[in-house]
Coordinates of N, CA and C in Angstrom, one line a residue:
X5 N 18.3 -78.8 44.4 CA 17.9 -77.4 44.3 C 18.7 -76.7 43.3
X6 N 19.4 -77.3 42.8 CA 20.1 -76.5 41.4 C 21.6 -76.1 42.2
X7 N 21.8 -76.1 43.3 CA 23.0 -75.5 43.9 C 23.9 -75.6 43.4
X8 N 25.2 -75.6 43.1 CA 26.7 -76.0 42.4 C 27.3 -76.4 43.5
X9 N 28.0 -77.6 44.1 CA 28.6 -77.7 45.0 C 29.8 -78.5 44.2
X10 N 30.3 -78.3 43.1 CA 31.5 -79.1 42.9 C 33.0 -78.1 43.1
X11 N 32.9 -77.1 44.0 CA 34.1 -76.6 44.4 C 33.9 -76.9 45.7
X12 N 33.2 -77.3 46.5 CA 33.3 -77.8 47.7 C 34.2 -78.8 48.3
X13 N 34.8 -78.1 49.3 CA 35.7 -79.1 49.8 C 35.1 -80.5 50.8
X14 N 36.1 -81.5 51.0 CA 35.2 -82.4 51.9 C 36.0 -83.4 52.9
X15 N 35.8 -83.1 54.2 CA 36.9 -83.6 55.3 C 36.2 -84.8 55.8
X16 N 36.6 -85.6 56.4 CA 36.3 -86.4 57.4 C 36.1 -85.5 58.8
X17 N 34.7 -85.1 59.5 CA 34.7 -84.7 60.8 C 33.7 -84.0 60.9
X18 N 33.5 -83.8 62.0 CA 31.7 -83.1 62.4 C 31.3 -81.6 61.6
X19 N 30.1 -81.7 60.8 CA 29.7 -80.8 60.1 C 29.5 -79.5 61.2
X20 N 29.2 -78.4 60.6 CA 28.7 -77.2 61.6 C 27.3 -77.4 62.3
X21 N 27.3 -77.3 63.6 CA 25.9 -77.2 63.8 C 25.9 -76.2 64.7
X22 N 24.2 -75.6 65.2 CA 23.8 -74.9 66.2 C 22.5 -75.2 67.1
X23 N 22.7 -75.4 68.2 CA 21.3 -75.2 68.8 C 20.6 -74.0 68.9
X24 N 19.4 -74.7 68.8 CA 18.4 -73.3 68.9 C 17.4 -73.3 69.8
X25 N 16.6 -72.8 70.6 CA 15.6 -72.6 71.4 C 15.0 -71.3 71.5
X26 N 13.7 -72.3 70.8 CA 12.8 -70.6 70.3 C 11.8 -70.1 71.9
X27 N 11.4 -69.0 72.0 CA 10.9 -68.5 73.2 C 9.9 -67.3 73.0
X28 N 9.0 -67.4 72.7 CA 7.3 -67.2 71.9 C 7.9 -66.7 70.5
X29 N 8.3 -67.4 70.2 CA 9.0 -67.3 68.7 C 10.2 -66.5 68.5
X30 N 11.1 -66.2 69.5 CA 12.4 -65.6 69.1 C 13.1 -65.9 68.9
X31 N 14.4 -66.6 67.9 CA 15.1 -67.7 68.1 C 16.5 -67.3 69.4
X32 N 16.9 -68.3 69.9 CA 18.2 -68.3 71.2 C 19.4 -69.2 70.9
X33 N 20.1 -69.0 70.3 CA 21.2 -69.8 70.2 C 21.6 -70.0 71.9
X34 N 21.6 -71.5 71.6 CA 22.3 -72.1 73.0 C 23.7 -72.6 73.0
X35 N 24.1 -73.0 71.9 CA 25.6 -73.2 71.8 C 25.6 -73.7 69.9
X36 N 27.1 -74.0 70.0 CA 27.5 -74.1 68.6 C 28.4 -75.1 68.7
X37 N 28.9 -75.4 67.5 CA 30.0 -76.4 67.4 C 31.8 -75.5 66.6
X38 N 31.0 -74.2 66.4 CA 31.9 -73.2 65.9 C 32.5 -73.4 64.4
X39 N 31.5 -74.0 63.6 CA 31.9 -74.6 62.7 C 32.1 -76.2 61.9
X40 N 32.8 -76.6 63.0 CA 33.1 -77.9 63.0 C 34.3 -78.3 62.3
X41 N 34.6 -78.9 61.1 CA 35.8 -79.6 60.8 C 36.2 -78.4 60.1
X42 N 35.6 -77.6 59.7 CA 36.1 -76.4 59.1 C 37.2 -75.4 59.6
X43 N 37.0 -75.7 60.7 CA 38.3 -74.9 61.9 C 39.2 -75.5 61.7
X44 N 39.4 -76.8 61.1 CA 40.8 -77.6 60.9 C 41.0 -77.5 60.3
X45 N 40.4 -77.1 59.1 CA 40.3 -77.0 57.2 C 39.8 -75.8 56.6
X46 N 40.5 -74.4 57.0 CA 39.5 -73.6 56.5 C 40.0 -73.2 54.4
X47 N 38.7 -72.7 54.6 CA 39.1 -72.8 53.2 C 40.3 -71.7 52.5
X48 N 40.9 -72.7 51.4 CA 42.2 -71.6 50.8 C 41.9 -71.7 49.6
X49 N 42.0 -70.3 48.9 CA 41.7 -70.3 47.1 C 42.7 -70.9 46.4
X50 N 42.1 -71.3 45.5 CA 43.4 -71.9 44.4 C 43.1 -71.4 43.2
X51 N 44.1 -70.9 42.1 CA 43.6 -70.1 41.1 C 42.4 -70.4 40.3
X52 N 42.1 -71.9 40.5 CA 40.7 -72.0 39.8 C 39.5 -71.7 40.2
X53 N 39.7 -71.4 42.1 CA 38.7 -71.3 42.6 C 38.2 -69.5 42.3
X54 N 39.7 -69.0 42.1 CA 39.0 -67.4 42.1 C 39.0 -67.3 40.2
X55 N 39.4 -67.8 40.0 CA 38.6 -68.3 38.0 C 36.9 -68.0 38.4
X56 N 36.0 -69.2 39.4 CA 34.8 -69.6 39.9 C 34.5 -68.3 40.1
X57 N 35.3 -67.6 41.1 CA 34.7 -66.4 42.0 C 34.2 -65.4 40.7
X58 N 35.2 -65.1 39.5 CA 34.8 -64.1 38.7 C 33.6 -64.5 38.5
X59 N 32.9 -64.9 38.5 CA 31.6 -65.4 37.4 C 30.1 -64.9 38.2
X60 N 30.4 -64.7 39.1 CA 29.6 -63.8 40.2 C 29.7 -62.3 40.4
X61 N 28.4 -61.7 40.5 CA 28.2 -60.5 41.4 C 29.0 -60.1 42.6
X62 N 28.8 -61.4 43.5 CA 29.2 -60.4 44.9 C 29.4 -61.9 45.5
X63 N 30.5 -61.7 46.8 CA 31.2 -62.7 47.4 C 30.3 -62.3 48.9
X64 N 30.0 -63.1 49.1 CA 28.9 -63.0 51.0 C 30.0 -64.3 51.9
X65 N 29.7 -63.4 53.1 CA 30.9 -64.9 54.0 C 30.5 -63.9 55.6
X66 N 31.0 -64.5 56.4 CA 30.5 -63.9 57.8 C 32.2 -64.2 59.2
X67 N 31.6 -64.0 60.6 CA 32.9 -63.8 60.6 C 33.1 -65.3 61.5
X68 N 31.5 -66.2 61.1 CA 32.1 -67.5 61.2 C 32.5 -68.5 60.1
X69 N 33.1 -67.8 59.0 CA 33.1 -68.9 57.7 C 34.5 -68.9 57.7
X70 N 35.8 -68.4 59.0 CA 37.2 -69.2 58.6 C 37.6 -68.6 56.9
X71 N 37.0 -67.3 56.6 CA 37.6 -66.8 55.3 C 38.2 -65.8 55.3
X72 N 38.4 -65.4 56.7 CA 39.1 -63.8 56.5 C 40.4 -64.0 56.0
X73 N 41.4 -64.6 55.8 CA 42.8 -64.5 55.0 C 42.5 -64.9 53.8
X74 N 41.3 -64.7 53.1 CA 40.9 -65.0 51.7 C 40.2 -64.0 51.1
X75 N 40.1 -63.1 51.9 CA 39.3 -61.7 51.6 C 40.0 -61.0 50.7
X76 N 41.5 -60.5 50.9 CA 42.2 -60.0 50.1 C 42.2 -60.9 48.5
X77 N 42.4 -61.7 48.5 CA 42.5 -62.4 47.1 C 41.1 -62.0 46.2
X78 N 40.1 -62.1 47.1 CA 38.7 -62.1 46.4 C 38.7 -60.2 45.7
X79 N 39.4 -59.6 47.0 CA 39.4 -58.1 47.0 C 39.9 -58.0 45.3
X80 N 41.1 -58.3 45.1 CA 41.5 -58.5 44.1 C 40.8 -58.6 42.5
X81 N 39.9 -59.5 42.7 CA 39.2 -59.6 41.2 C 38.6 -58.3 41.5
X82 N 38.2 -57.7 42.6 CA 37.1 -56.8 41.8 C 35.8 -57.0 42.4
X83 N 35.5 -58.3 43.1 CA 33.8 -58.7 42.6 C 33.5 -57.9 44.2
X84 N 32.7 -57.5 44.5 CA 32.0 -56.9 45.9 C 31.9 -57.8 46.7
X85 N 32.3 -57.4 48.1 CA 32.5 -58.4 48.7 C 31.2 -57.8 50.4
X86 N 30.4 -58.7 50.6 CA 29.4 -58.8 51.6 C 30.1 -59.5 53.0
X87 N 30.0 -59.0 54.6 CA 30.4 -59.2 55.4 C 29.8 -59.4 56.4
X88 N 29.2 -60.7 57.5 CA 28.0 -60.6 58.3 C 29.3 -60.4 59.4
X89 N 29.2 -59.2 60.3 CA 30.1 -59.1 61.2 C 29.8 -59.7 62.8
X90 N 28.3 -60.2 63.1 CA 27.1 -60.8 63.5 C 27.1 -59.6 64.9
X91 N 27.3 -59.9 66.5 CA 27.9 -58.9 67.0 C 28.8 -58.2 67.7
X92 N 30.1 -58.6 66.3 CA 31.1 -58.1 66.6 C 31.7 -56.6 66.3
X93 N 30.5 -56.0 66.1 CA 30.9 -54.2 65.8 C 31.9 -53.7 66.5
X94 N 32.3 -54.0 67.6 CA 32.9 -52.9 68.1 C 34.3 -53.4 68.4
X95 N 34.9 -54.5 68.2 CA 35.9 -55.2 68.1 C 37.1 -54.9 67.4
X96 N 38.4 -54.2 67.8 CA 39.3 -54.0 67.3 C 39.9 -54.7 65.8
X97 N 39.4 -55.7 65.9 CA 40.5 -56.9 64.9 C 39.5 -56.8 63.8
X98 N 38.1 -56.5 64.1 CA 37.4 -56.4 62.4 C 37.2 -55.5 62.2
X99 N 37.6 -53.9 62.9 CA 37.1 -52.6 62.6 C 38.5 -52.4 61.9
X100 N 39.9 -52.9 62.4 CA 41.1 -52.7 61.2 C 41.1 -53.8 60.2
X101 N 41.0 -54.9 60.3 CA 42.0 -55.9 59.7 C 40.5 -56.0 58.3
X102 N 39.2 -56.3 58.6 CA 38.5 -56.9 57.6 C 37.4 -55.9 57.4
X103 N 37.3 -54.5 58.1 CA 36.2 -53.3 57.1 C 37.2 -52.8 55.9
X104 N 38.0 -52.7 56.1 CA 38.9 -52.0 54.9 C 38.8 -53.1 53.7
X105 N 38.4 -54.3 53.9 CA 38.4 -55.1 52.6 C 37.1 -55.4 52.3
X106 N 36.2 -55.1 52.3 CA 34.8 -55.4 52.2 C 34.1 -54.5 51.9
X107 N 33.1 -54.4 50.9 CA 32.2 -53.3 50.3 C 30.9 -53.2 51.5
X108 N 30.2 -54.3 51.6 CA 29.4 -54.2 52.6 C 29.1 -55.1 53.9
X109 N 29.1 -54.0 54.8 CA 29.0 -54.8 56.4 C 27.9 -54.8 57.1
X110 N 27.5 -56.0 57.9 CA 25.9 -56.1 58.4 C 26.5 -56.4 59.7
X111 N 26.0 -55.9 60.5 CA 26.2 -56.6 62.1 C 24.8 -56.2 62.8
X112 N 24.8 -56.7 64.0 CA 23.6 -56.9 65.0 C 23.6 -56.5 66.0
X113 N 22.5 -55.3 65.9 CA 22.5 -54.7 67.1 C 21.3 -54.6 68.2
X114 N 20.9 -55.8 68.0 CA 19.7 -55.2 68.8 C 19.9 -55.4 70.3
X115 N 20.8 -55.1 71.0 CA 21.3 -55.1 72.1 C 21.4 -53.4 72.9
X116 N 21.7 -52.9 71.7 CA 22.2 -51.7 71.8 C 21.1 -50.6 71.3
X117 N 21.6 -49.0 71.9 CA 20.5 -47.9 71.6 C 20.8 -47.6 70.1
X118 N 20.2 -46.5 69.7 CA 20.2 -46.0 68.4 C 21.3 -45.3 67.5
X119 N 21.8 -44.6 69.3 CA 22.8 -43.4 68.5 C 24.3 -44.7 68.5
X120 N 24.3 -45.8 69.2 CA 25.2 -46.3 69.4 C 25.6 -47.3 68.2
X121 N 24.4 -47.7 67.6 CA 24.6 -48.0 66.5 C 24.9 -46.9 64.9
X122 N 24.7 -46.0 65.4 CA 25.2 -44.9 64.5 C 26.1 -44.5 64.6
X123 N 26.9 -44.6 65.6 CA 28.5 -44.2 65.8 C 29.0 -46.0 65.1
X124 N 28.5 -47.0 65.1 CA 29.2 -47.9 64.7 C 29.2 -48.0 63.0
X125 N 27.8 -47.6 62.7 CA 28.0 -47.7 61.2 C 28.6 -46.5 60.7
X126 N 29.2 -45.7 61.5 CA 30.4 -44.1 60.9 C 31.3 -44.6 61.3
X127 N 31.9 -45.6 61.9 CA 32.9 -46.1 62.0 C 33.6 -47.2 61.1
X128 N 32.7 -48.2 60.8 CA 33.0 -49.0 59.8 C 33.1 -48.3 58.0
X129 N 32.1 -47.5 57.5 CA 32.7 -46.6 56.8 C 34.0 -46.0 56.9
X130 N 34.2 -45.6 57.9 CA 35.1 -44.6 58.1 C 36.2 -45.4 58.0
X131 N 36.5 -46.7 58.2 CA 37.6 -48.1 58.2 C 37.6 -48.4 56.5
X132 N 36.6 -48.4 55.7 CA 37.0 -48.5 54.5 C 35.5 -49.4 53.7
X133 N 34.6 -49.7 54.5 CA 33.5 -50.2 53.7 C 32.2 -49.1 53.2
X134 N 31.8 -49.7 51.9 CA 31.1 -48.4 51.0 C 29.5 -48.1 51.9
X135 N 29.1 -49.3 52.3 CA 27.7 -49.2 53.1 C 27.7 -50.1 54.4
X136 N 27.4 -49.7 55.3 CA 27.6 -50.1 56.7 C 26.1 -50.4 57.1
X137 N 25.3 -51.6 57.9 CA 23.9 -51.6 57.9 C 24.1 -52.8 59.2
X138 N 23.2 -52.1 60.1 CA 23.1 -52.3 61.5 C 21.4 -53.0 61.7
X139 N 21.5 -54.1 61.6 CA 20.1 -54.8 62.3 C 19.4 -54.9 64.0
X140 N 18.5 -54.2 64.0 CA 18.2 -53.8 65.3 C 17.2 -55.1 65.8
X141 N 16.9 -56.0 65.2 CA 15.7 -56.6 65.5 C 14.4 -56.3 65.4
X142 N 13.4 -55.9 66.5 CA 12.0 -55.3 66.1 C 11.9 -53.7 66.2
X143 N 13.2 -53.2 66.3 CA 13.5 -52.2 66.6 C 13.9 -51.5 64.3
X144 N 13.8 -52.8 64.0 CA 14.5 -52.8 62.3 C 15.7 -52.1 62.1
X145 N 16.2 -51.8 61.3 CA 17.5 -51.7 60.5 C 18.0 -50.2 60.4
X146 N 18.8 -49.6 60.4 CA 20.0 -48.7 60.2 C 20.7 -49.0 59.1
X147 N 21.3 -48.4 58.2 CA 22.4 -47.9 57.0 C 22.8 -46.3 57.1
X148 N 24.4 -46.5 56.5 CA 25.4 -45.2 56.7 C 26.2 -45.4 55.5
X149 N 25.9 -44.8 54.4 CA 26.6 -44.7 53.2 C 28.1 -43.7 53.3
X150 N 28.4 -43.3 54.4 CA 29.6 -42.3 54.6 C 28.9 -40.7 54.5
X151 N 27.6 -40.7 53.7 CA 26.5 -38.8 53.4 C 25.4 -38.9 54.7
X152 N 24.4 -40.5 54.7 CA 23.7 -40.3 54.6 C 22.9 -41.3 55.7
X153 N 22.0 -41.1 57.3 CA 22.0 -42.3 57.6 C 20.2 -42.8 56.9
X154 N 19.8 -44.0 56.6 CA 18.9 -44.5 56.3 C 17.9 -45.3 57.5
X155 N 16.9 -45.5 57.6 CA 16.2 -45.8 59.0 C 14.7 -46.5 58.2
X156 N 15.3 -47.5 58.8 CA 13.8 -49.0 58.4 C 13.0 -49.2 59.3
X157 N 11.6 -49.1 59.3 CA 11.2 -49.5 60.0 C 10.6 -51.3 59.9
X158 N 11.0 -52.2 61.1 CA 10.1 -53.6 60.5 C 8.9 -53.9 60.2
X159 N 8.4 -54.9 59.2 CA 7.3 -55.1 58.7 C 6.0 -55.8 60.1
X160 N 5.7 -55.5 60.7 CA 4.9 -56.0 61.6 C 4.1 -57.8 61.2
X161 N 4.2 -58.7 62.0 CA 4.1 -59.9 62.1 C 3.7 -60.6 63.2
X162 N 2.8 -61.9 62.8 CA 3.1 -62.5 64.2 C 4.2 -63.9 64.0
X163 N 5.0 -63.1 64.4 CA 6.7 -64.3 64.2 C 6.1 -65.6 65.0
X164 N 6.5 -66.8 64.0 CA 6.8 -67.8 64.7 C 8.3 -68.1 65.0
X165 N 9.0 -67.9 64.1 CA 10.5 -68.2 64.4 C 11.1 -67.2 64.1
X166 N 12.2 -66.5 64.5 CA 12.7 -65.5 63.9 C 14.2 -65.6 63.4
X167 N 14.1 -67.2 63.4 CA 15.9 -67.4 62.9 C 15.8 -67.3 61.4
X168 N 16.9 -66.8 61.2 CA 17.4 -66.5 59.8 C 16.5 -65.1 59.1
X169 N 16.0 -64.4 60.2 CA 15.3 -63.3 59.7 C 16.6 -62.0 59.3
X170 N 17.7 -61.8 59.7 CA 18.7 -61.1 59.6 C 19.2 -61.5 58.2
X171 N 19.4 -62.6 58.1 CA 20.2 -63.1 56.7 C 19.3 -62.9 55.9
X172 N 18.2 -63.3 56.2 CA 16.9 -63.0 55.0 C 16.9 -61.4 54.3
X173 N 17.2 -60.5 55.5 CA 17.0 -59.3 55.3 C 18.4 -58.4 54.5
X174 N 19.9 -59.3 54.8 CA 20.6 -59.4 54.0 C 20.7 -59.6 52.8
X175 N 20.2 -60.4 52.1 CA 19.7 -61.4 51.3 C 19.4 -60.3 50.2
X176 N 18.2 -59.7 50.9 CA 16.9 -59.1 50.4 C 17.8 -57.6 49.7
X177 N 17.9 -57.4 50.2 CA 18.8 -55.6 50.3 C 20.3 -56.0 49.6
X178 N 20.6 -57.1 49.2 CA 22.0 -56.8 48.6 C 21.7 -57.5 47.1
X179 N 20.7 -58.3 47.0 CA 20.0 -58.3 45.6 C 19.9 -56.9 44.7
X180 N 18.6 -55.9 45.7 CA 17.9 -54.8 45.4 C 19.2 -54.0 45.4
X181 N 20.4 -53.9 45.8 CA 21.9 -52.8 45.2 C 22.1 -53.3 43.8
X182 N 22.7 -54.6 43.8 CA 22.8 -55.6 42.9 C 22.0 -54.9 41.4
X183 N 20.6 -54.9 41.8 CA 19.8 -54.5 40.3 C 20.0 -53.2 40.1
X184 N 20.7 -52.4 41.0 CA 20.9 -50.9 40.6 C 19.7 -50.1 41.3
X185 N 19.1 -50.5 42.7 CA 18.2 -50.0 43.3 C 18.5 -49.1 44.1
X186 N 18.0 -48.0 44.7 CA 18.4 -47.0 45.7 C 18.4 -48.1 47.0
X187 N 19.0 -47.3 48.5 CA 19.6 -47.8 49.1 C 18.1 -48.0 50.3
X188 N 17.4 -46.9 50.2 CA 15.8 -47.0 50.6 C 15.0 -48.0 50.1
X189 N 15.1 -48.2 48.9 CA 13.9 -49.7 48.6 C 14.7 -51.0 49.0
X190 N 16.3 -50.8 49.0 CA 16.9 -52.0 49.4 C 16.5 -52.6 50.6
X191 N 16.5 -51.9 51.4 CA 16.2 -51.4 53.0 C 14.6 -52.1 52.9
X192 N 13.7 -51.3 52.4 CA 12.7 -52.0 51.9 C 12.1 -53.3 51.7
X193 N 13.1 -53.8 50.9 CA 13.0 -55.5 50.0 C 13.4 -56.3 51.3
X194 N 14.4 -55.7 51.8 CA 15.0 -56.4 53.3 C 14.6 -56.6 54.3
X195 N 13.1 -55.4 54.5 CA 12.4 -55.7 55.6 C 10.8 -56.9 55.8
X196 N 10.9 -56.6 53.8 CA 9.9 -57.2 54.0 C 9.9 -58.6 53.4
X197 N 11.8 -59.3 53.1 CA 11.4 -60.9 53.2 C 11.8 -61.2 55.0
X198 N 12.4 -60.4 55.5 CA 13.1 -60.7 56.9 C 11.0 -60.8 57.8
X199 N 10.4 -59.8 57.4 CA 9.1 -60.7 58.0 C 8.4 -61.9 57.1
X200 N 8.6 -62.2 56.5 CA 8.1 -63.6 55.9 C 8.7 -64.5 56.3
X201 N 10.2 -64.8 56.3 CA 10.9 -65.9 57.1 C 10.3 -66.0 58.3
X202 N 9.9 -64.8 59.0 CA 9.3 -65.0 60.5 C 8.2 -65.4 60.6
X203 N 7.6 -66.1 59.2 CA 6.5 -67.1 59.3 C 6.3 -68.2 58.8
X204 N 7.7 -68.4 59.0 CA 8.0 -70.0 58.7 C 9.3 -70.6 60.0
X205 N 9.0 -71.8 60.8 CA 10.1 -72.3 61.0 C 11.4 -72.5 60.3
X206 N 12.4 -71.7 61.0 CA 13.7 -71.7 60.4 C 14.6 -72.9 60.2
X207 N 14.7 -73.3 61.6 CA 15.8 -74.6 61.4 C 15.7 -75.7 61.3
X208 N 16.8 -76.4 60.5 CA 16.9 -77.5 60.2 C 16.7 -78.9 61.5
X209 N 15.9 -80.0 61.4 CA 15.7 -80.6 62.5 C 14.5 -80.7 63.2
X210 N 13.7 -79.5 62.8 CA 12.3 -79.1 64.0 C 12.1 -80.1 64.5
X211 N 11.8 -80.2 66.0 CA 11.4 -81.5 66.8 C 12.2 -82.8 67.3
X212 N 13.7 -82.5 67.0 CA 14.3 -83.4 67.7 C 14.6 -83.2 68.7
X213 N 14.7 -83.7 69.9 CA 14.8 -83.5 71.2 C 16.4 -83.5 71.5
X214 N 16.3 -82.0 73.0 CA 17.5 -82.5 73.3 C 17.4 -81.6 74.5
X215 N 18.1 -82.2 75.5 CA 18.1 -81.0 76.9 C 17.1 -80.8 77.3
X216 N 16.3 -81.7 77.3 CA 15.2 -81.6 78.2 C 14.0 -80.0 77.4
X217 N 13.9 -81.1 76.0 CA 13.2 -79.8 75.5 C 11.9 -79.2 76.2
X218 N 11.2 -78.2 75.4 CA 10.0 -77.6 75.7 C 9.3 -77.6 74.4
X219 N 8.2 -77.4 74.5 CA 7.4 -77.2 72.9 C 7.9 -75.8 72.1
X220 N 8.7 -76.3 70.8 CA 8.7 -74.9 70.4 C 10.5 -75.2 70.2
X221 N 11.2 -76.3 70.6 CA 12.6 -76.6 70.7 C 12.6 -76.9 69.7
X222 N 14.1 -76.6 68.9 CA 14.9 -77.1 67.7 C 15.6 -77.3 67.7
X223 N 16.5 -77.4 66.3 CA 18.1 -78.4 66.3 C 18.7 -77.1 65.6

């Protein structure tokens, strides 16, 4: 697929995985492996690797990629740095230690009401990141630039899978900043590949059995 994988590192030990279990199409994480050999090996820059880093727009990593003591270094060149906080908003250890190093934060709220995700994205600003954006689910998306709050509504669908519709919608909205787009069409672009992913199966595996599947189980 054209990828570059020659700064990748490579251990002996079980890759990352997740289970999934979809349920009229919503995806359900059942467990994880939390990474895998990467908890033993997380990654450390070496000055060639942040050589690599310049040559890019923007650094994306989440708060299961084992990179937070590498944030600062990245901080350093300059390049923007993207944060999936997934749903750990309200957590002491990322509202000090990793919103102050990070241009933009995405976490998940579709658990929670409206105004509560609003006090979270004036919080993470308020810790030191430029745009703060709260994924509601079918409920759609939230942004707090520190002025101003922004309000998406989702693209209506009939989902078959809904995994990887958040990262899609990430994806989508940090391109559209990227080109020099307002923060409303970003919002925009985000909503509407986050419903196209939701009409495609997402994960890797479809149809291997496990746990006594049901139709509609993944890997």
């Amino acid at each position: 697929m054209g990828v570059d994988h020659s700064r990748c590192r490579q251990y002996a030990g079980e890759n990352g995985y997740a289970k999934v279990r979809l349920e009229n199409g919503d995806r359900q994480f059942i467990m994880s492996n939390r990474g895998g050999i990467v908890n033993e090996h997380p990654l450390d820059l070496k000055p060639e690797d942040i050589s690599y880093i310049r040559e890019f727009s923007l650094v994306h990593t989440s708060n299961n990629g084992h990179f937070d003591s590498q944030l600062k270094k990245v901080r350093e060149t300059g390049i923007p740095v993207s944060y999936d906080f997934s749903g750990h908003w309200n957590e002491e250890y990322y509202l000090k230690e990793i919103a102050p190093v990070v241009d933009y934060a995405f976490f998940s709220c579709g658990e929670i009401d409206e105004e509560t995700a609003k006090a979270a994205c004036k919080r993470f600003v308020s810790e030191g990141c430029k745009i703060a954006v709260a994924t509601m689910g079918k409920r759609g998306s939230l942004a707090f630039d520190g002025k101003k709050y922004y309000r998406q509504i989702p693209k209506p669908v009939d989902a078959i899978d809904t995994l990887g519709a958040g990262d899609s919608f990430t994806t989508a909205f940090l391109l559209s900043l990227l080109d020099g787009e307002k923060i409303e069409t970003a919002m925009e672009k985000g909503a509407e590949f986050a419903a196209k992913t939701c009409m495609v199966r997402g994960a890797f595996g479809y149809g291997v059995p496990f746990e006594d599947p049901e139709p509609g189980d993944c890997l």
